[in-house]
Amino acid sequence: MRIEEYTAEELFRRLNETDECESLEAKAFSSDSPHSIMETVCSFSNEPGLGGGVILLGVAENDGDGTRYVVENIANLDKAQLDFATQCASMFNFPVRPEISVEQVEGKRILKIFVAELPAGRKPLYFKNEGIPKGIWRRVGSSDQRCYEEELSVFYNREEVAMDCRRKG
C-alpha cells in the first residue's frame, strides 16, 4: 500500500511505533513555523523516486509520558486548510496542489496532507524568495535538507547546470 492510502489513524500509530521516516512527517499546528512546514512540502515534491509523502498537521512531538507523538486539535480547520493551500500556491516557483483531508485521530481533528513528487520536468521546486539553490529542499531520511549547488545535477543535466551557474556568475 502507498503511504497516502493509509488513514491518519494508521499513520499516527506508525509514528508512535517507528517515528518519522522519508515519506511521513508530523508537524505541530501550534508551534511549527509555516516555513518549516513548507520546507517539507518542497522536500516531498523534489526528492527523486520518493513518490511524495504525507504530512500529519496537528501532530506534535511529545516530551512527556514516553509516547513519541500526541494529537493536537485544530480548532479552525477551514482557515488552516485555506492558509496551507494559499502558501503552497504562492511561496514556490509554481503552485503546489497537495491533497488535503480532515481526519480524526484519538477524537481530535487533524489534516492529512499528501504531497506528490513532481515529474522530472517540473523539478526543482524552490522558494521564490530564496531562488536556486538556496530555496531548494530535499528529503533525506526523516529530515528536510537544503540542496547545494553540487547536487543540482539530480534535477538538471550537467550542461543545464553549467549554463545556469554561468548566468548567475
Short mmCIF file of C-alpha atoms in Angstrom, two decimals:
data_model
loop_
_atom_site.label_atom_id
_atom_site.label_comp_id
_atom_site.label_asym_id
_atom_site.label_seq_id
_atom_site.Cartn_x
_atom_site.Cartn_y
_atom_site.Cartn_z
CA MET A 1 0.00 0.00 0.00
CA ARG A 2 1.25 3.51 -0.81
CA ILE A 3 1.71 5.97 2.06
CA GLU A 4 -1.21 8.18 1.00
CA GLU A 5 -3.62 5.22 1.16
CA TYR A 6 -3.23 4.82 4.93
CA THR A 7 -5.63 6.62 7.24
CA ALA A 8 -4.33 9.33 9.55
CA GLU A 9 -5.05 6.99 12.48
CA GLU A 10 -2.86 4.27 10.93
CA LEU A 11 -0.09 6.76 10.18
CA PHE A 12 -0.27 8.16 13.72
CA ARG A 13 0.15 4.65 15.13
CA ARG A 14 3.10 4.15 12.79
CA LEU A 15 4.70 7.39 14.03
CA ASN A 16 4.49 6.21 17.62
CA GLU A 17 5.84 2.77 16.76
CA THR A 18 8.72 3.76 14.48
CA ASP A 19 8.97 7.60 14.30
CA GLU A 20 9.10 9.84 11.21
CA CYS A 21 10.56 8.41 8.03
CA GLU A 22 11.38 9.50 4.49
CA SER A 23 7.71 9.69 3.46
CA LEU A 24 5.97 10.61 6.74
CA GLU A 25 6.29 13.84 8.72
CA ALA A 26 4.47 15.10 11.80
CA LYS A 27 4.02 18.86 12.16
CA ALA A 28 2.58 20.65 15.16
CA PHE A 29 -0.06 23.14 14.10
CA SER A 30 0.52 25.17 17.25
CA SER A 31 4.29 25.55 17.13
CA ASP A 32 5.92 24.57 13.81
CA SER A 33 6.63 27.58 11.65
CA PRO A 34 4.87 27.88 8.28
CA HIS A 35 8.30 27.94 6.60
CA SER A 36 9.28 24.64 8.25
CA ILE A 37 6.06 23.05 7.02
CA MET A 38 6.67 24.38 3.51
CA GLU A 39 10.24 23.00 3.57
CA THR A 40 8.68 19.56 3.94
CA VAL A 41 6.29 20.27 1.04
CA CYS A 42 9.30 21.25 -1.07
CA SER A 43 11.26 18.16 0.00
CA PHE A 44 8.45 15.71 -0.75
CA SER A 45 7.91 17.39 -4.14
CA ASN A 46 11.57 17.27 -5.13
CA GLU A 47 13.07 14.01 -3.88
CA PRO A 48 13.69 11.72 -6.88
CA GLY A 49 12.00 8.33 -6.63
CA LEU A 50 10.26 9.07 -3.32
CA GLY A 51 6.77 9.35 -4.80
CA GLY A 52 5.88 12.13 -2.37
CA GLY A 53 4.92 11.96 1.28
CA VAL A 54 2.33 12.64 3.95
CA ILE A 55 2.33 15.43 6.50
CA LEU A 56 0.14 14.96 9.56
CA LEU A 57 -0.57 18.55 10.53
CA GLY A 58 -1.77 18.75 14.12
CA VAL A 59 0.55 16.07 15.49
CA ALA A 60 3.27 17.22 17.87
CA GLU A 61 6.33 15.57 19.35
CA ASN A 62 5.73 14.64 22.97
CA ASP A 63 8.26 15.36 25.69
CA GLY A 64 6.30 13.63 28.44
CA ASP A 65 5.00 10.16 29.07
CA GLY A 66 7.09 8.06 26.67
CA THR A 67 4.65 8.41 23.78
CA ARG A 68 6.53 9.90 20.84
CA TYR A 69 3.67 11.94 19.37
CA VAL A 70 0.44 13.49 20.59
CA VAL A 71 -2.55 14.82 18.68
CA GLU A 72 -3.48 18.49 18.84
CA ASN A 73 -6.96 19.62 17.94
CA ILE A 74 -7.08 22.09 15.06
CA ALA A 75 -9.97 24.34 16.03
CA ASN A 76 -10.48 26.26 12.79
CA LEU A 77 -9.98 23.63 10.09
CA ASP A 78 -11.30 25.79 7.28
CA LYS A 79 -8.75 28.54 7.98
CA ALA A 80 -5.94 26.01 8.44
CA GLN A 81 -6.68 24.43 5.06
CA LEU A 82 -7.03 27.79 3.34
CA ASP A 83 -3.77 29.10 4.79
CA PHE A 84 -1.89 25.92 3.89
CA ALA A 85 -3.25 25.79 0.32
CA THR A 86 -2.52 29.51 -0.18
CA GLN A 87 1.08 29.09 0.98
CA CYS A 88 1.54 26.09 -1.34
CA ALA A 89 0.18 28.16 -4.23
CA SER A 90 2.21 31.29 -3.58
CA MET A 91 5.56 30.55 -1.92
CA PHE A 92 7.18 28.45 -4.64
CA ASN A 93 8.32 28.97 -8.23
CA PHE A 94 4.99 27.42 -9.28
CA PRO A 95 1.87 26.33 -7.36
CA VAL A 96 1.81 23.02 -5.50
CA ARG A 97 -1.61 21.38 -5.14
CA PRO A 98 -1.49 18.84 -2.31
CA GLU A 99 -4.36 16.53 -1.37
CA ILE A 100 -5.73 17.76 1.96
CA SER A 101 -8.21 15.79 4.05
CA VAL A 102 -9.64 16.29 7.53
CA GLU A 103 -9.43 13.17 9.66
CA GLN A 104 -9.90 12.30 13.30
CA VAL A 105 -7.22 10.73 15.43
CA GLU A 106 -8.00 9.98 19.06
CA GLY A 107 -11.18 12.04 18.71
CA LYS A 108 -9.31 15.16 17.57
CA ARG A 109 -9.31 16.69 14.08
CA ILE A 110 -6.08 17.00 12.12
CA LEU A 111 -5.09 17.49 8.50
CA LYS A 112 -3.66 14.62 6.50
CA ILE A 113 -1.77 16.18 3.60
CA PHE A 114 -0.37 14.18 0.71
CA VAL A 115 2.28 15.97 -1.35
CA ALA A 116 3.04 14.17 -4.61
CA GLU A 117 6.52 14.02 -6.11
CA LEU A 118 6.74 16.33 -9.09
CA PRO A 119 7.51 14.97 -12.55
CA ALA A 120 11.17 15.40 -13.52
CA GLY A 121 10.38 18.22 -15.97
CA ARG A 122 8.83 20.35 -13.19
CA LYS A 123 11.73 19.98 -10.74
CA PRO A 124 13.22 21.56 -8.85
CA LEU A 125 10.57 23.23 -6.76
CA TYR A 126 12.03 26.12 -4.79
CA PHE A 127 11.03 29.07 -2.61
CA LYS A 128 10.63 32.09 -4.91
CA ASN A 129 12.17 34.49 -2.42
CA GLU A 130 15.28 32.31 -1.95
CA GLY A 131 16.00 31.16 -5.52
CA ILE A 132 18.29 28.37 -6.71
CA PRO A 133 19.97 26.54 -4.99
CA LYS A 134 19.22 28.02 -1.53
CA GLY A 135 15.44 27.67 -1.89
CA ILE A 136 15.51 24.01 -2.96
CA TRP A 137 14.88 21.36 -0.29
CA ARG A 138 15.33 17.59 -0.50
CA ARG A 139 14.19 14.73 1.70
CA VAL A 140 16.98 12.74 3.32
CA GLY A 141 15.70 10.06 5.68
CA SER A 142 13.30 11.77 8.04
CA SER A 143 14.75 15.24 7.50
CA ASP A 144 14.39 18.13 5.11
CA GLN A 145 17.79 19.22 3.81
CA ARG A 146 18.76 22.31 1.86
CA CYS A 147 20.04 21.46 -1.62
CA TYR A 148 23.57 22.55 -2.51
CA GLU A 149 24.79 23.69 -5.90
CA GLU A 150 26.81 20.48 -6.26
CA GLU A 151 23.56 18.47 -6.09
CA LEU A 152 21.70 20.31 -8.84
CA SER A 153 22.61 17.65 -11.38
CA VAL A 154 19.92 15.50 -9.71
CA PHE A 155 17.40 17.88 -11.29
CA TYR A 156 19.17 19.03 -14.44
CA ASN A 157 21.62 17.55 -16.86
CA ARG A 158 25.17 18.81 -16.30
CA GLU A 159 25.09 21.16 -19.31
CA GLU A 160 21.99 22.97 -17.98
CA VAL A 161 23.63 23.36 -14.54
CA ALA A 162 26.78 24.83 -16.07
CA MET A 163 24.73 27.32 -18.14
CA ASP A 164 22.66 28.34 -15.10
CA CYS A 165 25.78 28.88 -12.98
CA ARG A 166 27.40 30.99 -15.74
CA ARG A 167 24.25 33.18 -15.93
CA LYS A 168 24.42 33.81 -12.18
CA GLY A 169 28.16 34.27 -12.09
#
